[in-house]
Amino acid sequence: MFWDKKTECLSRNEMTHIQETHLKKTTKYVFENVAFYKQKFEKAGLHPDDIKGLEDIARLPFTTKSDLRDNYPYGMCAVPPSHIVRVHASSGTTGKPTPVFYTAQDLENWVNCVTRNCCMAGIRQIDVCQIAFRYTLFTGAFGHHLGAERIGATVIPTSSGQTERQIMMMQDFGTTVLHCTPSYAITIAERIREMGINKNDLSLRLGIHGAEPMSEELRTEIEERLGITALRDYGMTELGGPGTSIECLEKNGYHINEDFFYPEIIDPDTCEPLPDGQTGELVFTLLQKEAMPLIRYRSRDITYLESEPCGCGRTLVRHGPIIGRSDDMLIVGGVNFFPSQLECVMLGFEEIEPHYVIRLKKKNRLDHVLVEVETASDFWTNAPKEKIAELVQEMERKVKNIIGFRMEINIVEPFTIPRSEGKAQRVVDERREK
Ligand code: ADP
Ligand code: ZN
């Protein structure tokens, strides 16, 4: 299903033409309307006329989250505040919230992008979409809401939390599509089981999950527990929220709405652009924004680009799974790893539940990682002590093999790790306190 088949299936030449036209326009627009960019361009000895095509993009300066913070509140705006019709702000995973602004045209473009994405995921007019992302300053809920509504589906804005009420709504209104974070999907699935409800008595068929990584292993858990197809959705407040990219039903990467979001991958250390297929930091230039256009915005998210044809027929370039944020990367005893890598290893064990906390500690002045993880209740209650010890040993061995150093695994009593209703807090750094 397509919302805008013509654009989603353009030839590479046609897409490049659109991107170049908008890149030139946006470069001139920010130079003339955002003092921050005028100064940056001048400092780099650059004039908008120097940007003649996509190959010149590497000459443009980057924009970072701290630039947005330094220019709080309206410094990055290209329009007077009276032209702004909506404000959202980031959930602040890494510090102070950062705002994003929309003109009426920006909102319309946002609806267009999220509607394309909802169609790509297979949402139809007959669907009942339950939006269990939190309705706050955060963009997630509002974005999904707009897309599903434009398709003509029934939208139930439950927001996150009050899980039993969520489930009651699912039963009473025959919810077919659940929009929420992957960790909240697991929380909901668990409560459905506790309430003695059979997943087959619900009408759920599709889950759209974003705002945090969902490993393949976690996807399988969600799909099995809820009896649905689970797709990954990517978005970021600074880019305007959901609508940037989503997986199609082929599940082989997220298609990017590249007529609005021009993607690049760079080496996060040298800032050099990397070719397709190589892993690095995702950078976006917002090609059609009026209120807050961003040039080469460094997302901090780590992935790769893939432009091979996709089975769904779309020609929109794809990015791979987000393996983590470069600022989420844990460095322990000199070894780098992302929590999502550890999740893949642990969920490979069928006794293990997707509830875990990674505690970074100091032991004899050395970094030490303690992972607390839950098992299924029956295993915890029925397995003999030796069996649990064996499981721990086996997990520690596998983690060491795959991640490269030893972590201590501690199996804890079921339901002792706090359940997530939004983005899960998986890492606790206790190293500084000692
Ligand atoms: P912040 O968390 O920085 O306050 P947002 O709430 O806007 O900002 O969250 C955006 C971030 O959430 C992204 O940069 C990315 O790290 C993470 N994110 C969003 N969607 C996904 C996804 N599908 N997979 C992994 N991470 C995601
Ligand atoms: Zn596809």
Coordinates of C-alpha atoms and ligand atoms in Angstrom, one line a residue:
M1 CA 0.0 0.0 0.0
F2 CA 1.3 3.4 -1.0
W3 CA 0.2 6.9 0.0
D4 CA 2.3 8.7 -2.6
K5 CA 3.5 6.0 -5.0
K6 CA 4.9 8.5 -7.4
T7 CA 7.4 9.9 -4.9
E8 CA 8.1 6.7 -3.1
C9 CA 9.1 5.0 -6.3
L10 CA 11.0 7.7 -8.2
S11 CA 14.1 6.9 -10.2
R12 CA 17.4 7.9 -8.6
N13 CA 17.8 10.7 -11.1
E14 CA 14.4 12.1 -10.4
M15 CA 15.0 11.9 -6.6
T16 CA 18.4 13.5 -6.9
H17 CA 16.9 16.4 -8.9
I18 CA 14.3 17.0 -6.2
Q19 CA 16.9 16.9 -3.5
E20 CA 19.2 19.2 -5.3
T21 CA 16.5 21.8 -5.9
H22 CA 15.5 21.7 -2.2
L23 CA 19.1 21.7 -1.0
K24 CA 20.0 24.8 -2.9
K25 CA 16.8 26.6 -1.8
T26 CA 17.3 25.6 1.9
T27 CA 20.9 26.6 1.9
K28 CA 20.0 30.1 0.7
Y29 CA 17.0 30.2 3.0
V30 CA 19.0 29.4 6.2
F31 CA 21.7 31.8 5.2
E32 CA 19.2 34.6 4.9
N33 CA 17.0 33.8 7.8
V34 CA 19.0 32.1 10.6
A35 CA 21.9 34.2 12.0
F36 CA 23.5 31.1 13.4
Y37 CA 23.9 29.6 9.9
K38 CA 25.0 32.9 8.3
Q39 CA 27.8 33.1 10.8
K40 CA 28.7 29.4 10.4
F41 CA 28.8 29.8 6.6
E42 CA 30.9 32.9 6.7
K43 CA 33.3 31.3 9.1
A44 CA 33.7 28.4 6.7
G45 CA 34.2 30.9 3.8
L46 CA 31.1 29.5 2.2
H47 CA 28.3 31.2 0.2
P48 CA 25.0 29.5 -0.7
D49 CA 25.8 29.9 -4.4
D50 CA 28.8 27.5 -3.8
I51 CA 26.2 24.7 -3.3
K52 CA 25.4 23.5 -6.8
G53 CA 24.5 19.9 -6.3
L54 CA 24.4 17.1 -3.8
E55 CA 28.1 16.5 -4.1
D56 CA 28.7 19.9 -2.5
I57 CA 26.9 18.9 0.7
A58 CA 30.1 17.8 2.4
R59 CA 31.2 21.4 2.3
L60 CA 28.4 22.5 4.5
P61 CA 28.9 22.7 8.3
F62 CA 27.3 20.2 10.7
T63 CA 24.7 21.1 13.3
T64 CA 24.7 19.5 16.7
K65 CA 22.3 19.2 19.6
S66 CA 24.5 21.6 21.6
D67 CA 24.0 24.2 18.8
L68 CA 20.2 23.9 19.4
R69 CA 20.7 24.3 23.2
D70 CA 23.0 27.3 22.7
N71 CA 20.3 29.0 20.6
Y72 CA 17.4 28.2 22.9
P73 CA 14.5 29.1 22.5
Y74 CA 14.1 30.7 19.1
G75 CA 17.6 31.1 17.8
M76 CA 17.4 28.3 15.2
C77 CA 14.0 29.5 13.8
A78 CA 13.9 30.9 10.3
V79 CA 10.4 32.4 10.8
P80 CA 9.1 34.9 13.3
P81 CA 7.4 33.2 16.3
S82 CA 4.0 34.4 15.1
H83 CA 4.3 32.0 12.1
I84 CA 4.7 29.0 14.4
V85 CA 1.6 26.9 14.9
R86 CA 3.1 24.0 17.0
V87 CA 5.9 23.4 19.4
H88 CA 7.2 20.0 20.6
A89 CA 10.3 19.2 22.6
S90 CA 12.6 16.2 23.1
S91 CA 12.1 13.8 25.9
G92 CA 15.5 14.7 27.1
T93 CA 17.3 11.3 27.1
T94 CA 20.6 13.2 27.2
G95 CA 19.9 16.3 29.2
K96 CA 17.8 19.5 28.8
P97 CA 14.8 19.2 26.4
T98 CA 15.3 20.7 22.9
P99 CA 12.3 22.3 21.2
V100 CA 11.2 22.0 17.6
F101 CA 8.9 24.3 15.7
Y102 CA 6.4 23.9 12.9
T103 CA 4.6 26.3 10.6
A104 CA 1.3 25.3 9.1
Q105 CA 3.1 24.0 6.0
D106 CA 5.6 22.0 8.2
L107 CA 2.6 20.4 9.9
E108 CA 1.1 19.5 6.5
N109 CA 4.4 18.0 5.4
W110 CA 4.7 16.1 8.7
V111 CA 1.2 14.6 8.1
N112 CA 2.2 13.6 4.6
C113 CA 5.4 11.8 5.8
V114 CA 3.7 9.9 8.7
T115 CA 0.8 9.0 6.5
R116 CA 3.2 7.5 3.9
N117 CA 4.8 5.6 6.7
C118 CA 1.5 4.3 8.1
C119 CA 0.5 3.1 4.7
M120 CA 3.9 1.5 4.2
A121 CA 3.3 -0.5 7.4
G122 CA 0.0 -1.6 5.9
I123 CA -2.5 0.5 8.0
R124 CA -5.8 0.8 6.2
Q125 CA -9.0 2.7 6.8
I126 CA -10.6 -0.2 8.5
D127 CA -7.9 -0.4 11.2
V128 CA -8.3 0.7 14.8
C129 CA -5.1 2.3 15.9
Q130 CA -4.3 2.6 19.6
I131 CA -1.7 5.3 20.2
A132 CA 0.1 4.2 23.4
F133 CA 3.0 6.6 23.0
R134 CA 2.8 9.4 25.6
Y135 CA 0.9 12.5 24.6
T136 CA 3.2 15.3 25.9
L137 CA 5.7 17.6 24.4
F138 CA 7.1 14.4 22.9
T139 CA 6.4 14.1 19.1
G140 CA 5.7 10.3 19.0
A141 CA 2.1 10.2 19.9
F142 CA 1.0 13.2 17.8
G143 CA 2.9 12.0 14.7
H144 CA 1.4 8.6 14.7
H145 CA -2.0 10.0 15.5
L146 CA -1.9 12.4 12.5
G147 CA -0.8 9.6 10.0
A148 CA -3.4 7.0 11.1
E149 CA -6.1 9.7 11.1
R150 CA -5.3 10.9 7.6
I151 CA -5.7 7.3 6.3
G152 CA -9.1 7.3 7.8
A153 CA -8.4 4.6 10.4
T154 CA -10.1 4.9 13.9
V155 CA -7.6 6.5 16.3
I156 CA -7.7 5.9 20.0
P157 CA -5.3 8.3 21.8
T158 CA -4.9 6.3 25.0
S159 CA -1.4 7.7 25.6
S160 CA 1.0 5.4 27.6
G161 CA 0.4 4.0 31.1
Q162 CA -2.7 2.6 32.8
T163 CA -2.0 -0.7 31.2
E164 CA -5.1 -2.5 32.2
R165 CA -7.2 0.3 30.8
Q166 CA -5.2 0.0 27.5
I167 CA -6.1 -3.7 27.4
M168 CA -9.7 -3.0 28.1
M169 CA -9.9 -0.5 25.2
M170 CA -8.2 -3.1 23.0
Q171 CA -10.9 -5.6 23.8
D172 CA -13.8 -3.2 23.7
F173 CA -12.9 -1.3 20.5
G174 CA -11.2 -4.2 18.6
T175 CA -7.8 -2.5 18.3
T176 CA -5.9 -3.8 15.4
V177 CA -2.7 -1.7 15.5
L178 CA -0.7 -0.8 18.6
H179 CA 1.7 2.1 18.4
C180 CA 4.1 2.3 21.3
T181 CA 7.8 1.7 22.4
P182 CA 9.0 -1.9 22.1
S183 CA 9.5 -2.0 25.9
Y184 CA 6.0 -0.9 26.5
A185 CA 4.7 -3.5 24.1
I186 CA 6.4 -6.1 26.3
T187 CA 4.9 -4.6 29.4
I188 CA 1.4 -4.8 27.8
A189 CA 1.9 -8.4 26.6
E190 CA 2.9 -9.4 30.1
R191 CA -0.2 -7.8 31.6
I192 CA -2.4 -9.4 29.0
R193 CA -1.0 -12.8 30.1
E194 CA -1.4 -12.0 33.9
M195 CA -5.0 -10.9 33.3
G196 CA -5.7 -14.4 31.8
I197 CA -6.6 -13.0 28.4
N198 CA -5.8 -15.1 25.3
K199 CA -4.0 -13.0 22.7
N200 CA -6.1 -14.8 20.0
D201 CA -9.3 -13.2 21.5
L202 CA -7.8 -9.7 20.7
S203 CA -8.0 -8.2 17.2
L204 CA -4.3 -7.0 17.2
R205 CA -2.4 -7.7 14.0
L206 CA 0.3 -5.0 13.8
G207 CA 2.6 -3.2 16.1
I208 CA 4.5 0.0 15.2
H209 CA 7.4 0.5 17.6
G210 CA 9.8 3.3 17.9
A211 CA 11.7 5.7 20.1
E212 CA 14.2 3.1 21.2
P213 CA 16.0 0.1 19.6
M214 CA 14.1 -3.1 19.1
S215 CA 16.6 -6.0 18.5
E216 CA 15.4 -8.9 16.2
E217 CA 15.2 -11.0 19.3
L218 CA 12.9 -8.5 21.0
R219 CA 10.9 -8.2 17.9
T220 CA 10.3 -12.0 17.9
E221 CA 9.2 -11.9 21.5
I222 CA 6.7 -9.1 20.8
E223 CA 5.4 -10.8 17.7
E224 CA 4.9 -14.1 19.5
R225 CA 3.4 -12.7 22.7
L226 CA 1.0 -10.4 21.0
G227 CA 0.4 -12.5 17.8
I228 CA 1.3 -9.5 15.6
T229 CA 3.7 -8.3 13.0
A230 CA 6.0 -5.8 14.7
L231 CA 7.7 -3.0 12.7
R232 CA 10.3 -0.5 13.6
D233 CA 9.7 3.2 13.3
Y234 CA 12.4 5.9 13.6
G235 CA 12.1 9.5 14.5
M236 CA 13.7 12.2 16.5
T237 CA 12.3 15.4 17.9
E238 CA 14.8 17.7 16.1
L239 CA 13.8 16.2 12.8
G240 CA 10.2 16.8 13.6
G241 CA 9.3 13.4 15.1
P242 CA 8.1 10.2 13.4
G243 CA 7.8 10.4 9.7
T244 CA 11.5 10.2 8.9
S245 CA 11.7 6.5 8.2
I246 CA 9.9 3.2 8.9
E247 CA 10.3 -0.4 8.0
C248 CA 8.1 -1.7 5.2
L249 CA 6.6 -5.2 5.5
E250 CA 9.8 -6.7 4.0
K251 CA 11.5 -5.8 7.3
N252 CA 14.9 -5.2 5.7
G253 CA 15.6 -1.7 6.8
Y254 CA 13.8 1.6 7.3
H255 CA 12.8 3.5 4.1
I256 CA 13.7 7.2 4.5
N257 CA 11.4 10.0 3.2
E258 CA 14.5 11.3 1.4
D259 CA 12.7 14.2 -0.4
F260 CA 12.3 15.7 3.1
F261 CA 15.3 14.2 5.0
Y262 CA 18.6 13.9 3.1
P263 CA 20.6 11.2 4.8
E264 CA 24.4 10.8 5.1
I265 CA 26.5 8.5 7.1
I266 CA 29.7 9.9 8.6
D267 CA 32.6 8.6 10.7
P268 CA 31.7 10.0 14.1
D269 CA 35.3 10.7 14.9
T270 CA 36.7 12.1 11.6
C271 CA 33.3 13.4 10.4
E272 CA 34.2 12.1 6.9
P273 CA 31.2 10.8 4.8
L274 CA 31.1 7.0 4.5
P275 CA 29.9 5.0 1.5
D276 CA 26.7 2.9 1.5
G277 CA 26.9 -0.2 3.6
Q278 CA 29.4 1.2 6.1
T279 CA 28.3 1.8 9.6
G280 CA 28.6 5.2 11.2
E281 CA 26.6 8.2 12.4
L282 CA 23.4 9.1 10.6
V283 CA 23.3 12.8 9.6
F284 CA 20.2 14.5 8.1
T285 CA 19.6 17.7 6.2
L286 CA 16.0 18.9 6.4
L287 CA 15.2 19.8 2.9
Q288 CA 11.7 21.3 3.1
K289 CA 11.4 22.8 6.6
E290 CA 10.1 26.4 7.1
A291 CA 10.3 26.9 10.8
M292 CA 13.4 25.1 11.8
P293 CA 15.5 23.8 8.8
L294 CA 18.6 22.0 9.9
I295 CA 21.8 21.5 7.9
R296 CA 23.7 18.2 8.3
Y297 CA 22.2 17.5 11.8
R298 CA 24.2 14.9 13.7
S299 CA 21.7 12.4 15.0
R300 CA 24.3 10.5 17.1
D301 CA 22.5 7.3 16.0
I302 CA 24.6 4.6 14.6
T303 CA 23.6 2.6 11.5
Y304 CA 24.3 2.3 7.7
L305 CA 22.6 3.1 4.4
E306 CA 21.4 0.6 1.9
S307 CA 20.2 1.5 -1.6
E308 CA 19.6 -1.9 -3.1
P309 CA 16.1 -2.4 -4.5
C310 CA 13.5 -3.4 -2.0
G311 CA 10.8 -6.1 -2.5
C312 CA 8.1 -3.6 -1.7
G313 CA 8.9 -1.6 -4.9
R314 CA 9.9 1.6 -3.1
T315 CA 13.1 3.2 -4.3
L316 CA 13.5 5.3 -1.1
V317 CA 16.9 4.6 0.3
R318 CA 16.9 2.6 3.6
H319 CA 18.9 2.7 6.8
G320 CA 19.7 -0.4 8.9
P321 CA 18.7 -1.0 12.5
I322 CA 19.8 1.7 14.9
I323 CA 22.3 -0.2 17.0
G324 CA 22.5 2.6 19.5
R325 CA 23.4 6.2 20.0
S326 CA 27.1 7.1 19.8
D327 CA 26.6 8.7 23.3
D328 CA 24.9 5.5 24.5
M329 CA 27.9 3.4 23.7
L330 CA 29.4 1.9 26.8
I331 CA 33.1 1.7 27.2
V332 CA 34.1 -0.8 29.7
G333 CA 37.7 -1.8 30.3
G334 CA 38.5 -0.3 26.9
V335 CA 35.9 -2.4 25.0
N336 CA 33.0 -0.6 23.3
F337 CA 29.5 -2.1 23.2
F338 CA 25.9 -1.1 22.9
P339 CA 23.2 -2.3 25.3
S340 CA 21.3 -3.6 22.2
Q341 CA 24.1 -6.1 21.5
L342 CA 23.8 -7.5 25.0
E343 CA 20.1 -7.8 24.6
C344 CA 20.5 -9.9 21.4
V345 CA 22.7 -12.3 23.3
M346 CA 20.5 -12.6 26.4
L347 CA 17.2 -13.0 24.5
G348 CA 18.8 -15.9 22.6
F349 CA 18.2 -17.9 25.8
E350 CA 14.6 -19.1 26.0
E351 CA 14.4 -19.0 29.8
I352 CA 15.3 -15.3 29.7
E353 CA 12.6 -12.5 29.8
P354 CA 13.2 -9.1 28.1
H355 CA 13.6 -7.3 31.4
Y356 CA 17.1 -6.3 32.3
V357 CA 19.3 -3.6 33.9
I358 CA 23.0 -3.1 33.1
R359 CA 24.8 -1.8 36.2
L360 CA 28.3 -0.3 35.6
K361 CA 30.4 -0.5 38.7
K362 CA 33.9 -0.2 39.9
K363 CA 35.5 -3.3 41.5
N364 CA 39.1 -3.0 42.7
R365 CA 39.3 0.2 40.7
L366 CA 38.4 -1.7 37.5
D367 CA 35.3 -1.4 35.5
H368 CA 32.8 -4.1 36.2
V369 CA 29.5 -4.8 34.5
L370 CA 26.6 -6.5 36.5
V371 CA 23.6 -7.4 34.4
E372 CA 20.4 -8.1 36.3
V373 CA 17.9 -10.1 34.3
E374 CA 14.6 -11.9 34.9
T375 CA 13.6 -15.4 33.8
A376 CA 10.2 -16.7 33.1
S377 CA 8.2 -17.2 36.4
D378 CA 7.8 -21.0 36.0
F379 CA 11.6 -21.4 35.4
W380 CA 12.3 -19.3 38.5
T381 CA 9.9 -21.3 40.6
N382 CA 10.5 -24.8 39.3
A383 CA 14.1 -25.0 38.2
P384 CA 16.6 -26.5 40.6
K385 CA 19.3 -24.1 41.9
E386 CA 22.0 -25.9 39.8
K387 CA 20.0 -25.3 36.6
I388 CA 19.9 -21.6 37.3
A389 CA 23.6 -21.6 38.0
E390 CA 24.2 -23.4 34.8
L391 CA 22.2 -20.9 32.9
V392 CA 24.2 -18.1 34.4
Q393 CA 27.4 -19.7 33.4
E394 CA 26.3 -20.4 29.9
M395 CA 25.1 -16.8 29.5
E396 CA 28.4 -15.4 30.9
R397 CA 30.3 -17.5 28.5
K398 CA 28.3 -16.4 25.5
V399 CA 28.4 -12.7 26.4
K400 CA 32.2 -13.0 26.8
N401 CA 32.6 -14.7 23.4
I402 CA 30.4 -12.2 21.6
I403 CA 31.0 -8.9 23.3
G404 CA 34.6 -9.6 24.3
F405 CA 34.8 -9.3 28.0
R406 CA 33.3 -10.9 31.1
M407 CA 30.2 -9.5 32.7
E408 CA 28.5 -10.8 35.8
I409 CA 25.0 -12.0 35.2
N410 CA 22.6 -12.1 38.1
I411 CA 19.2 -13.7 37.6
V412 CA 16.7 -11.8 39.8
E413 CA 13.2 -12.6 40.9
P414 CA 10.5 -12.1 38.3
F415 CA 8.7 -8.7 38.4
T416 CA 11.5 -7.0 40.4
I417 CA 12.9 -4.9 37.4
P418 CA 10.7 -1.8 36.9
R419 CA 8.4 -2.1 33.8
S420 CA 8.6 0.5 31.1
E421 CA 5.7 2.6 29.8
G422 CA 7.9 4.7 27.4
K423 CA 11.6 4.5 26.8
A424 CA 13.2 1.8 29.1
Q425 CA 16.0 2.9 31.4
R426 CA 18.4 0.0 30.9
V427 CA 21.8 1.4 32.0
V428 CA 22.7 2.6 35.5
D429 CA 26.2 4.0 35.8
E430 CA 27.3 3.6 39.4
R431 CA 31.0 4.1 38.7
R432 CA 31.2 7.7 39.6
E433 CA 29.6 7.3 43.0
K434 CA 32.3 5.1 44.4
Ligands
ADP1 P1 15.8 12.3 23.1 O1 15.6 10.9 23.5 O2 17.2 12.7 22.7 O3 15.2 13.3 24.1 P2 13.8 11.9 21.2 O4 12.8 11.7 22.3 O5 13.5 12.8 20.1 O6 15.1 12.6 21.8 O7 14.3 10.5 20.8 C1 15.1 10.4 19.6 C2 16.0 9.2 19.7 O8 15.3 8.0 20.0 C3 16.7 8.9 18.4 O9 17.8 9.8 18.2 C4 17.2 7.5 18.7 O10 18.3 7.4 19.4 C5 16.0 6.9 19.5 N1 15.2 6.2 18.5 C6 14.0 6.6 17.9 N2 13.5 5.7 17.1 C7 14.4 4.6 17.2 C8 14.4 3.3 16.6 N3 13.5 2.9 15.8 N4 15.4 2.5 17.0 C9 16.3 2.9 17.8 N5 16.4 4.1 18.4 C10 15.4 4.9 18.1
ZN2 ZN 10.5 -1.8 1.2

